[in-house]
mmCIF file of C-alpha atoms and ligand atoms in Angstrom:
data_model
loop_
_atom_site.group_PDB
_atom_site.id
_atom_site.type_symbol
_atom_site.label_atom_id
_atom_site.label_comp_id
_atom_site.label_asym_id
_atom_site.label_seq_id
_atom_site.Cartn_x
_atom_site.Cartn_y
_atom_site.Cartn_z
ATOM 1 C CA MET L 1 343.772 202.323 93.162
ATOM 2 C CA ASN L 2 343.584 203.288 89.282
ATOM 3 C CA ASN L 3 345.604 206.538 89.099
ATOM 4 C CA HIS L 4 349.006 204.715 89.000
ATOM 5 C CA ASN L 5 350.838 201.529 87.389
ATOM 6 C CA ILE L 6 353.396 199.610 89.488
ATOM 7 C CA ILE L 7 356.715 200.081 87.750
ATOM 8 C CA ILE L 8 358.776 198.349 90.650
ATOM 9 C CA THR L 9 357.260 195.862 92.878
ATOM 10 C CA GLU L 10 357.647 195.319 96.657
ATOM 11 C CA GLU L 11 359.554 192.186 95.931
ATOM 12 C CA GLU L 12 361.826 193.516 93.405
ATOM 13 C CA ILE L 13 363.038 196.359 95.786
ATOM 14 C CA LYS L 14 363.266 194.087 98.595
ATOM 15 C CA ASN L 15 365.528 191.689 96.695
ATOM 16 C CA LYS L 16 367.783 194.876 95.221
ATOM 17 C CA ILE L 17 368.303 196.199 98.756
ATOM 18 C CA ALA L 18 369.363 192.847 100.306
ATOM 19 C CA PHE L 19 371.923 192.483 97.477
ATOM 20 C CA VAL L 20 373.132 195.947 98.115
ATOM 21 C CA GLY L 21 373.021 195.887 101.934
ATOM 22 C CA LYS L 22 375.668 192.717 101.494
ATOM 23 C CA GLN L 23 377.781 194.657 99.523
ATOM 24 C CA LEU L 24 377.902 197.905 101.529
ATOM 25 C CA ALA L 25 378.455 195.641 104.869
ATOM 26 C CA ALA L 26 381.223 193.703 102.932
ATOM 27 C CA GLU L 27 383.045 197.317 101.861
ATOM 28 C CA TYR L 28 382.076 199.355 105.514
ATOM 29 C CA ARG L 29 382.760 196.718 108.001
ATOM 30 C CA GLY L 30 385.268 197.607 110.357
ATOM 31 C CA LYS L 31 384.831 201.160 109.572
ATOM 32 C CA PRO L 32 382.912 204.132 111.146
ATOM 33 C CA LEU L 33 379.782 204.156 109.090
ATOM 34 C CA LEU L 34 377.107 207.025 109.165
ATOM 35 C CA LEU L 35 374.296 206.803 106.661
ATOM 36 C CA VAL L 36 372.744 210.230 105.988
ATOM 37 C CA SER L 37 369.084 210.306 104.446
ATOM 38 C CA ILE L 38 367.887 213.238 102.977
ATOM 39 C CA LEU L 39 364.194 213.856 103.963
ATOM 40 C CA LYS L 40 361.490 213.274 103.240
ATOM 41 C CA GLY L 41 361.625 211.073 100.424
ATOM 42 C CA ALA L 42 364.267 208.567 101.519
ATOM 43 C CA PHE L 43 363.068 207.727 104.797
ATOM 44 C CA VAL L 44 361.579 204.499 103.913
ATOM 45 C CA PHE L 45 364.413 203.691 101.692
ATOM 46 C CA MET L 46 366.602 204.475 104.661
ATOM 47 C CA ALA L 47 364.764 202.466 106.992
ATOM 48 C CA ASP L 48 365.196 199.127 104.851
ATOM 49 C CA LEU L 49 368.853 199.797 103.474
ATOM 50 C CA CYS L 50 370.047 200.386 107.124
ATOM 51 C CA ARG L 51 368.561 196.918 108.113
ATOM 52 C CA ALA L 52 369.999 195.104 105.305
ATOM 53 C CA ILE L 53 373.553 195.936 106.434
ATOM 54 C CA ASP L 54 375.008 193.857 108.640
ATOM 55 C CA ALA L 55 377.688 195.910 110.257
ATOM 56 C CA PRO L 56 377.650 198.574 113.178
ATOM 57 C CA LEU L 57 376.452 202.000 111.628
ATOM 58 C CA GLU L 58 374.713 205.330 112.957
ATOM 59 C CA ILE L 59 372.145 207.129 111.059
ATOM 60 C CA GLY L 60 371.579 210.828 110.718
ATOM 61 C CA PHE L 61 368.701 213.152 108.841
ATOM 62 C CA MET L 62 369.140 216.224 106.948
ATOM 63 C CA CYS L 63 366.588 218.389 105.162
ATOM 64 C CA ALA L 64 367.797 220.366 102.121
ATOM 65 C CA LYS L 65 365.951 223.120 99.738
ATOM 66 C CA SER L 66 368.225 224.424 96.876
ATOM 67 C CA TYR L 67 367.151 227.606 95.363
ATOM 68 C CA TYR L 68 366.493 228.677 91.786
ATOM 69 C CA ASN L 69 366.844 231.852 89.917
ATOM 70 C CA GLY L 70 364.028 230.945 87.540
ATOM 71 C CA THR L 71 365.287 227.490 86.194
ATOM 72 C CA VAL L 72 368.830 227.989 86.845
ATOM 73 C CA SER L 73 370.441 227.137 90.135
ATOM 74 C CA THR L 74 371.939 229.704 92.241
ATOM 75 C CA GLY L 75 374.357 227.208 93.776
ATOM 76 C CA THR L 76 373.168 227.496 97.298
ATOM 77 C CA VAL L 77 371.527 225.064 99.330
ATOM 78 C CA SER L 78 369.481 225.683 102.485
ATOM 79 C CA ILE L 79 369.721 223.119 105.324
ATOM 80 C CA THR L 80 366.638 223.027 106.763
ATOM 81 C CA LEU L 81 367.683 220.516 109.137
ATOM 82 C CA ASP L 82 371.267 219.604 109.925
ATOM 83 C CA LEU L 83 373.183 216.552 111.086
ATOM 84 C CA ASP L 84 374.131 216.534 114.818
ATOM 85 C CA GLN L 85 377.136 214.654 114.361
ATOM 86 C CA ASP L 86 380.876 215.663 113.398
ATOM 87 C CA ILE L 87 381.099 213.988 109.952
ATOM 88 C CA SER L 88 385.074 214.157 109.957
ATOM 89 C CA LYS L 89 384.915 210.925 112.227
ATOM 90 C CA TYR L 90 382.977 208.910 109.623
ATOM 91 C CA HIS L 91 382.809 207.372 106.456
ATOM 92 C CA VAL L 92 379.199 208.974 105.144
ATOM 93 C CA ILE L 93 376.839 207.062 102.643
ATOM 94 C CA ILE L 94 373.924 209.509 101.651
ATOM 95 C CA VAL L 95 370.709 207.952 101.209
ATOM 96 C CA GLU L 96 368.536 209.517 98.462
ATOM 97 C CA ASP L 97 365.522 208.479 97.137
ATOM 98 C CA ILE L 98 366.057 209.703 93.341
ATOM 99 C CA VAL L 99 368.357 211.553 91.323
ATOM 100 C CA ASP L 100 366.571 213.713 88.818
ATOM 101 C CA THR L 101 368.090 217.100 87.864
ATOM 102 C CA GLY L 102 371.052 216.162 90.141
ATOM 103 C CA ARG L 103 370.823 219.765 91.604
ATOM 104 C CA THR L 104 369.966 219.178 95.123
ATOM 105 C CA LEU L 105 372.418 216.249 95.633
ATOM 106 C CA SER L 106 375.419 217.934 94.024
ATOM 107 C CA LEU L 107 375.190 220.963 96.384
ATOM 108 C CA VAL L 108 374.320 218.660 99.349
ATOM 109 C CA VAL L 109 377.523 216.607 98.327
ATOM 110 C CA ASP L 110 379.494 219.729 98.041
ATOM 111 C CA ASN L 111 378.349 220.913 101.481
ATOM 112 C CA LEU L 112 379.282 217.683 103.137
ATOM 113 C CA LYS L 113 382.360 217.531 101.463
ATOM 114 C CA ALA L 114 383.415 220.667 103.090
ATOM 115 C CA ARG L 115 383.232 219.152 106.506
ATOM 116 C CA ASN L 116 385.758 216.487 105.624
ATOM 117 C CA PRO L 117 384.500 213.062 106.046
ATOM 118 C CA LEU L 118 386.818 210.161 105.945
ATOM 119 C CA SER L 119 384.960 209.420 102.551
ATOM 120 C CA LEU L 120 381.580 210.109 100.910
ATOM 121 C CA LYS L 121 379.833 207.985 98.613
ATOM 122 C CA VAL L 122 376.049 208.434 97.366
ATOM 123 C CA VAL L 123 373.395 205.389 97.214
ATOM 124 C CA ALA L 124 370.185 206.480 95.441
ATOM 125 C CA LEU L 125 367.276 204.235 95.016
ATOM 126 C CA LEU L 126 366.347 205.646 91.766
ATOM 127 C CA ASP L 127 367.813 207.284 88.655
ATOM 128 C CA LYS L 128 366.351 209.468 86.031
ATOM 129 C CA PRO L 129 369.779 210.181 84.247
ATOM 130 C CA SER L 130 367.561 211.608 80.860
ATOM 131 C CA ARG L 131 366.527 214.514 83.264
ATOM 132 C CA ARG L 132 369.891 215.661 84.495
ATOM 133 C CA LEU L 133 370.937 219.006 84.195
ATOM 134 C CA VAL L 134 374.112 218.847 86.266
ATOM 135 C CA ASP L 135 377.214 216.913 85.875
ATOM 136 C CA PHE L 136 376.127 214.687 88.720
ATOM 137 C CA ASP L 137 375.500 210.670 89.457
ATOM 138 C CA ALA L 138 375.134 208.809 92.469
ATOM 139 C CA ASP L 139 377.984 205.942 93.063
ATOM 140 C CA LEU L 140 375.467 203.439 93.311
ATOM 141 C CA SER L 141 371.668 203.507 92.069
ATOM 142 C CA LEU L 142 369.480 200.771 92.585
ATOM 143 C CA PHE L 143 367.321 201.296 89.608
ATOM 144 C CA THR L 144 367.274 203.243 86.397
ATOM 145 C CA ILE L 145 363.802 204.831 85.229
ATOM 146 C CA PRO L 146 362.565 206.537 82.309
ATOM 147 C CA ASP L 147 361.153 209.909 82.725
ATOM 148 C CA LEU L 148 358.279 209.492 84.822
ATOM 149 C CA PHE L 149 356.865 210.997 87.890
ATOM 150 C CA VAL L 150 356.640 208.419 90.293
ATOM 151 C CA ILE L 151 355.397 207.906 93.761
ATOM 152 C CA GLY L 152 355.259 205.369 96.324
ATOM 153 C CA TYR L 153 358.105 204.041 98.762
ATOM 154 C CA GLY L 154 358.838 207.490 100.329
ATOM 155 C CA LEU L 155 357.989 209.457 97.197
ATOM 156 C CA ASP L 156 355.230 211.552 97.170
ATOM 157 C CA CYS L 157 352.384 213.626 95.262
ATOM 158 C CA ASP L 158 351.205 216.836 97.012
ATOM 159 C CA GLU L 159 352.528 214.675 100.481
ATOM 160 C CA LYS L 160 350.423 211.461 99.508
ATOM 161 C CA TYR L 161 351.459 207.910 98.455
ATOM 162 C CA ARG L 162 354.682 207.729 100.629
ATOM 163 C CA ASN L 163 353.120 204.699 102.170
ATOM 164 C CA LEU L 164 352.795 202.701 99.172
ATOM 165 C CA PRO L 165 355.077 199.686 99.376
ATOM 166 C CA TYR L 166 356.033 199.759 95.771
ATOM 167 C CA ILE L 167 357.148 202.573 92.993
ATOM 168 C CA ALA L 168 354.409 203.432 90.646
ATOM 169 C CA GLU L 169 354.292 205.897 87.706
ATOM 170 C CA PHE L 170 351.540 208.746 88.833
ATOM 171 C CA LYS L 171 349.045 209.418 86.160
ATOM 172 C CA GLY L 172 347.216 211.983 88.259
HETATM 173 P P1 5GP K 201 366.726 217.203 91.856
HETATM 174 O O1 5GP K 201 367.798 216.126 91.568
HETATM 175 O O2 5GP K 201 366.135 217.721 90.458
HETATM 176 O O3 5GP K 201 367.583 218.301 92.418
HETATM 177 O O4 5GP K 201 365.587 216.724 92.881
HETATM 178 C C1 5GP K 201 365.610 215.535 93.392
HETATM 179 C C2 5GP K 201 364.017 215.748 94.193
HETATM 180 O O5 5GP K 201 363.175 215.978 93.462
HETATM 181 C C3 5GP K 201 364.165 214.416 94.759
HETATM 182 O O6 5GP K 201 364.966 214.080 96.141
HETATM 183 C C4 5GP K 201 362.465 214.232 94.998
HETATM 184 O O7 5GP K 201 362.384 214.372 95.999
HETATM 185 C C5 5GP K 201 361.944 214.844 93.970
HETATM 186 N N1 5GP K 201 361.844 214.225 92.454
HETATM 187 C C6 5GP K 201 362.228 213.953 91.453
HETATM 188 N N2 5GP K 201 361.605 213.277 90.425
HETATM 189 C C7 5GP K 201 360.544 212.714 91.376
HETATM 190 C C8 5GP K 201 359.598 211.911 90.984
HETATM 191 O O8 5GP K 201 359.474 211.167 89.862
HETATM 192 N N3 5GP K 201 358.606 211.631 91.796
HETATM 193 C C9 5GP K 201 358.675 212.260 93.014
HETATM 194 N N4 5GP K 201 357.563 211.908 93.857
HETATM 195 N N5 5GP K 201 359.762 213.346 93.238
HETATM 196 C C10 5GP K 201 360.558 213.513 92.727
#
């Protein structure tokens, strides 16, 4: 395909996830751990990350939409698919595809904090710090990228390209 350039290869993703998976296993082994993936973009990252963590864990999925007044966040997030676990019994890691403006994730974090998890951490595959509009950072980002629109490895353009095994800049 010639409408996109690979910026992070399949092998780079695999190596970084193996490294982070070992770190997380050491940190959470012996603790009740719940990985929470935000659909749809994080589903591929979730599938690989959970298999790289050699420790008992559970998984959950959420779908969240944030509402804007023009370009200003109203501060409300609508959970269109919610967890079925009571998270007060778990150490929770939110597994996200990309932190862009930071709006959605900051609202999801507030929402989950209100449910009193034992602890809460955010692990993001990608970070676009130059796009940030709210004061929010993931606890751990695997790759920092410039202000590009990217596809692949779960990320879409009009619902396509999620199945590409690498991250690419979409050129339209
Ligand atoms: P925000 O941080 O602005 O609230 O929203 C983050 C969401 O916007 C991500 O979870 C992702 O679904 C989407 N997004 C942000 N940047 C990109 C990008 O470069 N490519 C794709 N496909 N989605 C993006």
